Amino acid sequence: MTTVVFTEKNKAAAQIAKILGTGSVSRTSVEGVQVYEFKKNSKHWCVMGLAGHIMGYDYPEEYNNWHAVDPKVLLDAAPVKSVTKQSYANAITRLASSADDIILACDFDREGENIGFEAKSIAEKVSKAPVKRARFSSLSTGEINRAFEEPVAPDENMAMAAEARQILDLKMGAAFTRYVTLSVRERVRTKGVLSIGPCQTPTCGFVYERERSIRNFKSKDFWKIEALFSTHGYDFTGLHRGGHIQDKAKADCVFARIKDCKVATITKKTVKEAATNPPYPLNTTEFLKRASKFLGISPEQSIEIAEQLYLSGFISYPRTETNRYADDFEFKPILVSFTKGVYAEYALSILSGEITSINGKKDGHDHPPIHPVHYVSKTDIEKAIALSNAWQIYDLIVRHFLANLMKPALFEKTRLEITVKDEIFDSTGSVQKDAGWLRVYPFETKNDKLLPPVEERQNVGIKKITNTKSRTSPPKKLTEAELLTLMDKHGIGTKATAPSHIATNKKRGYFETKGKSVFILETGFTLMDALNKSVPILVKPDIRARIESLIQEVENGEKDFEASLVEGTTLIKEMYSQLTSNKNELVSQLAGTIRDETVVVDKKNYVGECPKCQRVLRIITTDKGRFVGCTGYPQCKNTYSLPKVGAINILRSRKCKKGGVAVAKVGNKYHWAMGIGPCFNCDMEKECFPPEIIGACPKCDGDMFLINITSKNTRFLGCTKRCGHTRSLPKNGRLTILKKVCERCGWRMIRVKEQDKDAREFCANRVCAQSSSQRKANRRLYG
C-alpha cells in the first residue's frame, strides 16, 4: 500500500515527512523533484513538495499578437489552463500512477486549495486512488499527526474561488493594459507598457489620492497662545482653550490682555485612572502593519519571512483573517515552552494566573491568529532561515502573543484647567501606574507628561506667555501600514495577496517606499491622474471590492463558478466601456507625459517647467532659428527667444532674480535669462554672478577681479570700485584661478596652460617680488 502526499513547497514536505516518519526518512528524486519516503503503519509513504502553482491561465497563442487582436476580444475569450512547471507535473504522474491513497497537504487557504487541485487534476489522469485533504494551521508535531489521522474531503468551492480570481484578473489586466498601452503608442513612440491591474491600480490609487491632497493643500496661518507655569520648582505648559486661532486680531487681543500677567489660578482638576488593553491577536493584515510600523520591514519581506518561520515549524500559518482564539485553544503548552530563554519572566507571570485572551471580532473559520508554536532561540532562527530580520519578525510575533494574554496597562491621567485673567488654559499629563502588557511590548511607546502636585483654587506662577504664529501642515505621506489598512477596509486583494499588489506597483515604477512612507513616482501619479479624470472607476476600489465579494460567494458555495465569471466579466466590461469612451482625454494626458519624460532625459534641450501650463519647456531648433517652446503646444503657445549664435548651456542651479524661467550660459561669453534677455544688461548681474576676487586693490579699498572681453580676445584684472587700476594677464593659454594664495602678498595664484607647453603657476600680482625665479618666469610669461 502506497500513500502519496503533495505539499505546497519542498520545505513543508521535508517537515511533514520528518514528523510522520518519526525521523526515519530517506530522500530520493523523481523527475528531478525531491521526494521523501518512509514506512508508517505498514504503508509506504511518499511526500513531495510542489513549487506553488504549477499550472496557470493564459490566452491561446492566436491572441498573443497585440496589434492583430482587439483588446476587447480578450474579455469574451476563454483563457486556457496549462502546466507551467513540467517537471513537477511529470513527478506527480509517476507517483500517482502507483498510489493507493493521495493526500493533499498544501496550505489551508484559497490559493493552497487551488494548488492542491492542480496536483489532483494531473494525478486523476493516471490514478483512481481516493483523494483526501490534510488541514493544519502549523507544522507542529501534534497538529500534523492529527491532520493526517483525520483527513477530510478537498474543498472544491475554495479551489474554484481562486480559479475565478485568476480568470477575472487575467481578463481585466490583459485587456486594459493592452488597450491603454496601444492607444498611447498611437500618439508617441514608446516601448514602455502601461500596466493596469484589478488590484494593482486601486492600490496605487490610494497613494495617488493622498499625494493629490498634499499637492492641492493650501496652507493657512493660525496663532497659538501658550503659557509656561511654575509651582514648587516644577515647570509645566498650558495651551489656550482657543487652540489654533485663525483670526490674528482675536489672538492679538487675547494676548494683549494677559501677556503681562504673573499669576494664574487652578480652577479645575480632574484625575482619572485609565486602562489600555492589550492588542488583539494577530491576523495577517495587522501583522504586516505592525512589522512595517514598528520594525520598518516591508509587507512583501515580512510575509516571506513569516512563511519561512511557518515552514520551519516555529509559528502558525501566517495568512489568516482571524483575530480571536477559539474557546478550546491550548495556550498552556505554548507558554510552558517559553518558560526558558528571554521570554521566561513574562510566560511565568501569565501561567501564574488565569489565562485570558483579549479577542477581536474577526473569524475567518480557517486558521487561528498568528502565534508562536514553541520557543526557539535567535541562534535557532538564524540557522534555519537565511533571511535578514527573521529573528525580529519572530520576536514581534512572540511578544504580541504574550502581550495579548497579559493584564491591561494602567495610567493615571490628570487634566488641569488654569485661568489667567478669565482666559482658560488646559494642561494634561499622565503617569504610568502599572506597565501591564507594555512590559513585554517595547514597540508601543507611552511618553508620560508629568504635572506638579497642585489643587483647585491654588495659584501658580507664570514665567512667560507666547503668541506664536504657525501654518497648517499638509497631510503626511501614506505609510505602508496605512496603505494596508485602506486595502483591507475596501476589500482590495486578500490577506495573502495584499503584499504582492504593493510589490507590483513598486516593480512597475509607480511608487516607492522611503523608510516607512510611500512616495508616488511621477509615472504612477500621471497614470492615476489620467485614469481618475477619464475613468475614475478604475482608480476607485468599488468595482474590485464587488468582484472580491463574488469570489467569496463562490468559496462560500453561494454562487456557481460559471455564474461568477459571467457577472465578474460584465463588471469588467462596464469599466472597459468607460475606458474606450474617454480614450482621447486619457491618451492626451498620458502621451503628453511620456513625451515630457523624453524631453526631461534630454539634458541638452530640457529647460524646465512651463509656468503657464506646468508641462515642459525645451529648446526647439528650426530652419529659421531657435527658441524655447512648451511641449503642451498647441494648447499652450508659451515661447521664449534665444540668442542667434553661441552654444546654449542651461545652468540648472541658477535662479533668475528678475523672474526669468531659466538661466543659460551662451558659449563662454555671457549669461542669458530666458524671458528677460542678456544678463550683462541687468543691474543685478554682479549680484547673480559676483566677480571672482583675486586680491586687494593696491590703489583703493576695492578688490581686483578677472575681466574677460571676448570680442577683443583680451583679459586683465580690474578694480571692483572702478578706480582705474588694472593689471595685465598672459594673452595666451587656458587660465585657471587657483584656491591657494601667494604667501608674500595674499593674492590668488594663477595657472596658465599653453598648448604643447607645461602648465605654470604664478602670483597674479605682477609687482610681487616673490623670488628671482618668479620674476624671471613672469618676464617670460608677460614679455
Short mmCIF file of N, CA and C in Angstrom, two decimals, residues 438-559:
data_model
loop_
_atom_site.label_atom_id
_atom_site.label_comp_id
_atom_site.label_asym_id
_atom_site.label_seq_id
_atom_site.Cartn_x
_atom_site.Cartn_y
_atom_site.Cartn_z
N LEU A 438 2.63 46.23 28.52
CA LEU A 438 3.70 47.02 27.91
C LEU A 438 5.08 46.55 28.34
N ARG A 439 5.14 45.75 29.42
CA ARG A 439 6.44 45.23 29.86
C ARG A 439 7.08 44.35 28.79
N VAL A 440 6.26 43.59 28.09
CA VAL A 440 6.78 42.68 27.08
C VAL A 440 6.73 43.28 25.68
N TYR A 441 6.12 44.45 25.55
CA TYR A 441 5.85 45.02 24.23
C TYR A 441 6.50 46.39 24.09
N PRO A 442 7.80 46.44 23.82
CA PRO A 442 8.51 47.73 23.79
C PRO A 442 8.19 48.58 22.56
N PHE A 443 7.43 48.02 21.61
CA PHE A 443 7.14 48.75 20.38
C PHE A 443 6.19 49.91 20.61
N GLU A 444 5.27 49.76 21.57
CA GLU A 444 4.31 50.82 21.89
C GLU A 444 4.95 51.75 22.92
N THR A 445 5.30 52.96 22.52
CA THR A 445 5.94 53.90 23.45
C THR A 445 4.89 54.83 24.03
N LYS A 446 4.90 54.96 25.32
CA LYS A 446 3.98 55.87 26.01
C LYS A 446 4.81 56.95 26.70
N ASN A 447 4.74 58.16 26.15
CA ASN A 447 5.51 59.26 26.72
C ASN A 447 4.69 59.97 27.79
N ASP A 448 5.08 59.75 29.02
CA ASP A 448 4.35 60.38 30.13
C ASP A 448 4.74 61.85 30.24
N LYS A 449 3.74 62.70 30.45
CA LYS A 449 3.98 64.11 30.74
C LYS A 449 3.56 64.34 32.19
N LEU A 450 4.51 64.62 33.04
CA LEU A 450 4.23 64.76 34.47
C LEU A 450 3.74 66.17 34.78
N LEU A 451 2.74 66.25 35.66
CA LEU A 451 2.24 67.54 36.15
C LEU A 451 2.56 67.65 37.64
N PRO A 452 2.79 68.87 38.12
CA PRO A 452 3.15 69.05 39.53
C PRO A 452 1.94 68.78 40.45
N PRO A 453 2.19 68.50 41.71
CA PRO A 453 1.08 68.31 42.68
C PRO A 453 0.41 69.64 43.01
N VAL A 454 -0.72 69.89 42.41
CA VAL A 454 -1.47 71.14 42.66
C VAL A 454 -2.91 70.79 42.97
N GLU A 455 -3.62 71.73 43.57
CA GLU A 455 -5.02 71.54 43.92
C GLU A 455 -5.85 72.69 43.38
N GLU A 456 -7.16 72.49 43.32
CA GLU A 456 -8.06 73.54 42.83
C GLU A 456 -7.97 74.79 43.73
N ARG A 457 -8.12 75.95 43.08
CA ARG A 457 -8.06 77.28 43.70
C ARG A 457 -6.65 77.67 44.12
N GLN A 458 -5.67 76.85 43.81
CA GLN A 458 -4.28 77.19 44.11
C GLN A 458 -3.73 78.12 43.03
N ASN A 459 -2.93 79.10 43.44
CA ASN A 459 -2.27 79.99 42.49
C ASN A 459 -0.93 79.41 42.05
N VAL A 460 -0.60 79.61 40.78
CA VAL A 460 0.71 79.20 40.25
C VAL A 460 1.32 80.38 39.51
N GLY A 461 2.65 80.39 39.43
CA GLY A 461 3.33 81.47 38.76
C GLY A 461 3.31 81.33 37.25
N ILE A 462 3.47 82.45 36.57
CA ILE A 462 3.56 82.45 35.10
C ILE A 462 4.94 82.95 34.71
N LYS A 463 5.72 82.10 34.09
CA LYS A 463 7.06 82.50 33.67
C LYS A 463 7.01 83.29 32.36
N LYS A 464 6.18 82.84 31.44
CA LYS A 464 6.04 83.58 30.18
C LYS A 464 4.79 83.11 29.44
N ILE A 465 4.30 84.00 28.60
CA ILE A 465 3.16 83.69 27.72
C ILE A 465 3.58 84.07 26.30
N THR A 466 3.34 83.17 25.36
CA THR A 466 3.74 83.43 23.98
C THR A 466 2.54 83.36 23.05
N ASN A 467 2.61 84.14 21.98
CA ASN A 467 1.60 84.12 20.92
C ASN A 467 2.33 83.78 19.63
N THR A 468 2.30 82.50 19.26
CA THR A 468 3.13 82.01 18.16
C THR A 468 2.32 81.85 16.88
N LYS A 469 2.89 82.41 15.82
CA LYS A 469 2.26 82.24 14.51
C LYS A 469 2.77 80.94 13.88
N SER A 470 1.85 80.14 13.36
CA SER A 470 2.22 78.89 12.69
C SER A 470 1.39 78.76 11.42
N ARG A 471 1.67 77.73 10.66
CA ARG A 471 0.90 77.46 9.45
C ARG A 471 0.44 76.03 9.47
N THR A 472 -0.76 75.81 8.95
CA THR A 472 -1.27 74.44 8.89
C THR A 472 -0.41 73.61 7.95
N SER A 473 -0.25 72.36 8.28
CA SER A 473 0.62 71.46 7.50
C SER A 473 -0.21 70.56 6.60
N PRO A 474 0.33 70.21 5.44
CA PRO A 474 -0.39 69.30 4.54
C PRO A 474 -0.44 67.90 5.14
N PRO A 475 -1.31 67.05 4.63
CA PRO A 475 -1.34 65.65 5.12
C PRO A 475 0.03 65.01 4.91
N LYS A 476 0.33 64.03 5.74
CA LYS A 476 1.59 63.31 5.60
C LYS A 476 1.46 62.24 4.53
N LYS A 477 2.61 61.78 4.03
CA LYS A 477 2.61 60.68 3.08
C LYS A 477 2.00 59.44 3.74
N LEU A 478 1.36 58.61 2.94
CA LEU A 478 0.85 57.35 3.46
C LEU A 478 2.01 56.48 3.93
N THR A 479 1.82 55.79 5.02
CA THR A 479 2.77 54.76 5.40
C THR A 479 2.28 53.43 4.82
N GLU A 480 3.16 52.44 4.77
CA GLU A 480 2.73 51.12 4.27
C GLU A 480 1.66 50.54 5.19
N ALA A 481 1.77 50.81 6.49
CA ALA A 481 0.76 50.31 7.42
C ALA A 481 -0.61 50.92 7.11
N GLU A 482 -0.65 52.23 6.82
CA GLU A 482 -1.91 52.88 6.46
C GLU A 482 -2.45 52.37 5.13
N LEU A 483 -1.54 52.09 4.19
CA LEU A 483 -1.96 51.57 2.89
C LEU A 483 -2.60 50.20 3.05
N LEU A 484 -2.02 49.36 3.87
CA LEU A 484 -2.60 48.04 4.13
C LEU A 484 -3.97 48.16 4.79
N THR A 485 -4.12 49.14 5.68
CA THR A 485 -5.42 49.38 6.34
C THR A 485 -6.48 49.75 5.31
N LEU A 486 -6.13 50.63 4.37
CA LEU A 486 -7.08 51.05 3.33
C LEU A 486 -7.45 49.88 2.43
N MET A 487 -6.46 49.07 2.06
CA MET A 487 -6.72 47.91 1.21
C MET A 487 -7.65 46.93 1.91
N ASP A 488 -7.42 46.71 3.20
CA ASP A 488 -8.26 45.79 3.97
C ASP A 488 -9.68 46.34 4.11
N LYS A 489 -9.78 47.63 4.38
CA LYS A 489 -11.09 48.26 4.57
C LYS A 489 -11.94 48.21 3.31
N HIS A 490 -11.32 48.39 2.15
CA HIS A 490 -12.06 48.46 0.88
C HIS A 490 -12.06 47.14 0.11
N GLY A 491 -11.52 46.09 0.71
CA GLY A 491 -11.58 44.78 0.07
C GLY A 491 -10.70 44.64 -1.15
N ILE A 492 -9.55 45.31 -1.16
CA ILE A 492 -8.62 45.21 -2.29
C ILE A 492 -7.62 44.11 -1.99
N GLY A 493 -7.70 43.03 -2.76
CA GLY A 493 -6.83 41.89 -2.51
C GLY A 493 -7.30 41.09 -1.31
N THR A 494 -6.49 40.16 -0.90
CA THR A 494 -6.79 39.31 0.25
C THR A 494 -5.62 39.36 1.21
N LYS A 495 -5.79 38.67 2.32
CA LYS A 495 -4.71 38.60 3.30
C LYS A 495 -3.44 38.03 2.67
N ALA A 496 -3.62 37.15 1.68
CA ALA A 496 -2.47 36.51 1.06
C ALA A 496 -1.85 37.36 -0.04
N THR A 497 -2.67 38.17 -0.73
CA THR A 497 -2.17 38.87 -1.92
C THR A 497 -1.83 40.33 -1.70
N ALA A 498 -2.25 40.93 -0.59
CA ALA A 498 -2.03 42.36 -0.37
C ALA A 498 -0.56 42.77 -0.54
N PRO A 499 0.41 42.06 0.06
CA PRO A 499 1.81 42.47 -0.13
C PRO A 499 2.25 42.42 -1.59
N SER A 500 1.72 41.45 -2.36
CA SER A 500 2.14 41.33 -3.75
C SER A 500 1.64 42.50 -4.59
N HIS A 501 0.47 43.06 -4.26
CA HIS A 501 -0.04 44.22 -5.02
C HIS A 501 0.81 45.45 -4.75
N ILE A 502 1.29 45.60 -3.53
CA ILE A 502 2.21 46.70 -3.21
C ILE A 502 3.52 46.49 -3.96
N ALA A 503 4.03 45.26 -3.93
CA ALA A 503 5.29 44.95 -4.60
C ALA A 503 5.19 45.18 -6.12
N THR A 504 4.03 44.85 -6.71
CA THR A 504 3.86 45.04 -8.16
C THR A 504 3.94 46.51 -8.53
N ASN A 505 3.32 47.36 -7.74
CA ASN A 505 3.39 48.80 -8.02
C ASN A 505 4.83 49.33 -7.93
N LYS A 506 5.59 48.79 -7.01
CA LYS A 506 6.99 49.20 -6.90
C LYS A 506 7.77 48.72 -8.13
N LYS A 507 7.50 47.49 -8.54
CA LYS A 507 8.18 46.92 -9.70
C LYS A 507 7.86 47.70 -10.97
N ARG A 508 6.61 48.15 -11.09
CA ARG A 508 6.20 48.91 -12.28
C ARG A 508 6.75 50.33 -12.27
N GLY A 509 7.32 50.76 -11.15
CA GLY A 509 7.83 52.11 -11.06
C GLY A 509 6.75 53.14 -10.78
N TYR A 510 5.64 52.70 -10.13
CA TYR A 510 4.53 53.60 -9.85
C TYR A 510 4.69 54.28 -8.49
N PHE A 511 5.18 53.58 -7.51
CA PHE A 511 5.53 54.23 -6.24
C PHE A 511 6.69 53.48 -5.59
N GLU A 512 7.27 54.09 -4.57
CA GLU A 512 8.39 53.50 -3.86
C GLU A 512 8.25 53.82 -2.38
N THR A 513 8.97 53.11 -1.55
CA THR A 513 8.95 53.37 -0.12
C THR A 513 10.29 53.95 0.31
N LYS A 514 10.21 54.94 1.18
CA LYS A 514 11.40 55.51 1.81
C LYS A 514 11.14 55.48 3.31
N GLY A 515 11.90 54.61 4.00
CA GLY A 515 11.59 54.40 5.40
C GLY A 515 10.25 53.70 5.51
N LYS A 516 9.33 54.29 6.27
CA LYS A 516 8.00 53.69 6.43
C LYS A 516 6.96 54.34 5.53
N SER A 517 7.36 55.39 4.79
CA SER A 517 6.40 56.14 3.98
C SER A 517 6.42 55.70 2.52
N VAL A 518 5.28 55.91 1.85
CA VAL A 518 5.13 55.54 0.44
C VAL A 518 5.12 56.82 -0.39
N PHE A 519 6.01 56.89 -1.38
CA PHE A 519 6.13 58.05 -2.25
C PHE A 519 5.73 57.65 -3.66
N ILE A 520 4.72 58.32 -4.20
CA ILE A 520 4.31 58.00 -5.57
C ILE A 520 5.31 58.62 -6.53
N LEU A 521 5.67 57.88 -7.56
CA LEU A 521 6.58 58.39 -8.58
C LEU A 521 5.77 59.07 -9.68
N GLU A 522 6.45 59.89 -10.49
CA GLU A 522 5.72 60.70 -11.45
C GLU A 522 4.96 59.85 -12.46
N THR A 523 5.55 58.71 -12.85
CA THR A 523 4.85 57.82 -13.79
C THR A 523 3.53 57.33 -13.19
N GLY A 524 3.60 56.92 -11.92
CA GLY A 524 2.39 56.44 -11.24
C GLY A 524 1.38 57.54 -11.06
N PHE A 525 1.84 58.74 -10.68
CA PHE A 525 0.90 59.85 -10.46
C PHE A 525 0.22 60.23 -11.77
N THR A 526 0.99 60.30 -12.84
CA THR A 526 0.42 60.69 -14.13
C THR A 526 -0.61 59.68 -14.62
N LEU A 527 -0.27 58.38 -14.49
CA LEU A 527 -1.21 57.34 -14.92
C LEU A 527 -2.49 57.40 -14.09
N MET A 528 -2.35 57.51 -12.77
CA MET A 528 -3.53 57.57 -11.90
C MET A 528 -4.34 58.84 -12.16
N ASP A 529 -3.63 59.94 -12.40
CA ASP A 529 -4.32 61.21 -12.64
C ASP A 529 -5.12 61.15 -13.94
N ALA A 530 -4.52 60.55 -14.97
CA ALA A 530 -5.22 60.41 -16.24
C ALA A 530 -6.43 59.50 -16.10
N LEU A 531 -6.26 58.38 -15.39
CA LEU A 531 -7.38 57.46 -15.18
C LEU A 531 -8.46 58.10 -14.32
N ASN A 532 -8.05 58.84 -13.30
CA ASN A 532 -9.02 59.46 -12.40
C ASN A 532 -9.87 60.51 -13.12
N LYS A 533 -9.28 61.19 -14.10
CA LYS A 533 -10.01 62.22 -14.83
C LYS A 533 -10.89 61.63 -15.94
N SER A 534 -10.48 60.48 -16.47
CA SER A 534 -11.22 59.91 -17.60
C SER A 534 -12.03 58.68 -17.22
N VAL A 535 -11.45 57.80 -16.40
CA VAL A 535 -12.16 56.56 -16.00
C VAL A 535 -11.96 56.36 -14.49
N PRO A 536 -12.55 57.23 -13.68
CA PRO A 536 -12.30 57.16 -12.23
C PRO A 536 -12.64 55.83 -11.59
N ILE A 537 -13.56 55.08 -12.22
CA ILE A 537 -13.98 53.80 -11.65
C ILE A 537 -12.81 52.81 -11.58
N LEU A 538 -11.80 53.01 -12.44
CA LEU A 538 -10.63 52.14 -12.43
C LEU A 538 -9.74 52.40 -11.21
N VAL A 539 -9.69 53.65 -10.77
CA VAL A 539 -8.83 54.03 -9.64
C VAL A 539 -9.53 53.74 -8.32
N LYS A 540 -10.84 53.88 -8.31
CA LYS A 540 -11.59 53.68 -7.07
C LYS A 540 -11.70 52.18 -6.75
N PRO A 541 -11.87 51.84 -5.49
CA PRO A 541 -11.88 50.43 -5.10
C PRO A 541 -13.23 49.72 -5.25
N ASP A 542 -14.29 50.45 -5.62
CA ASP A 542 -15.64 49.89 -5.56
C ASP A 542 -15.84 48.62 -6.39
N ILE A 543 -15.45 48.68 -7.69
CA ILE A 543 -15.67 47.53 -8.57
C ILE A 543 -14.85 46.33 -8.11
N ARG A 544 -13.59 46.59 -7.72
CA ARG A 544 -12.76 45.47 -7.28
C ARG A 544 -13.35 44.83 -6.04
N ALA A 545 -13.88 45.65 -5.14
CA ALA A 545 -14.49 45.10 -3.93
C ALA A 545 -15.68 44.21 -4.28
N ARG A 546 -16.45 44.60 -5.31
CA ARG A 546 -17.60 43.79 -5.74
C ARG A 546 -17.14 42.46 -6.33
N ILE A 547 -16.04 42.49 -7.08
CA ILE A 547 -15.51 41.25 -7.65
C ILE A 547 -14.98 40.35 -6.55
N GLU A 548 -14.33 40.93 -5.53
CA GLU A 548 -13.85 40.14 -4.40
C GLU A 548 -15.04 39.47 -3.68
N SER A 549 -16.17 40.19 -3.62
CA SER A 549 -17.37 39.61 -2.99
C SER A 549 -17.87 38.42 -3.80
N LEU A 550 -17.82 38.55 -5.13
CA LEU A 550 -18.23 37.43 -5.99
C LEU A 550 -17.38 36.20 -5.71
N ILE A 551 -16.08 36.43 -5.61
CA ILE A 551 -15.15 35.32 -5.38
C ILE A 551 -15.43 34.67 -4.03
N GLN A 552 -15.72 35.50 -3.02
CA GLN A 552 -16.01 34.97 -1.70
C GLN A 552 -17.30 34.15 -1.72
N GLU A 553 -18.27 34.59 -2.52
CA GLU A 553 -19.54 33.84 -2.63
C GLU A 553 -19.31 32.47 -3.25
N VAL A 554 -18.36 32.37 -4.18
CA VAL A 554 -18.03 31.06 -4.75
C VAL A 554 -17.44 30.17 -3.65
N GLU A 555 -16.53 30.72 -2.85
CA GLU A 555 -15.92 29.94 -1.78
C GLU A 555 -16.95 29.48 -0.76
N ASN A 556 -17.93 30.35 -0.49
CA ASN A 556 -18.97 30.01 0.49
C ASN A 556 -20.02 29.05 -0.07
N GLY A 557 -19.94 28.76 -1.39
CA GLY A 557 -20.94 27.89 -2.00
C GLY A 557 -22.24 28.60 -2.31
N GLU A 558 -22.22 29.94 -2.28
CA GLU A 558 -23.43 30.72 -2.52
C GLU A 558 -23.62 31.09 -3.99
N LYS A 559 -22.55 30.94 -4.79
CA LYS A 559 -22.64 31.29 -6.21
C LYS A 559 -21.88 30.27 -7.04
#
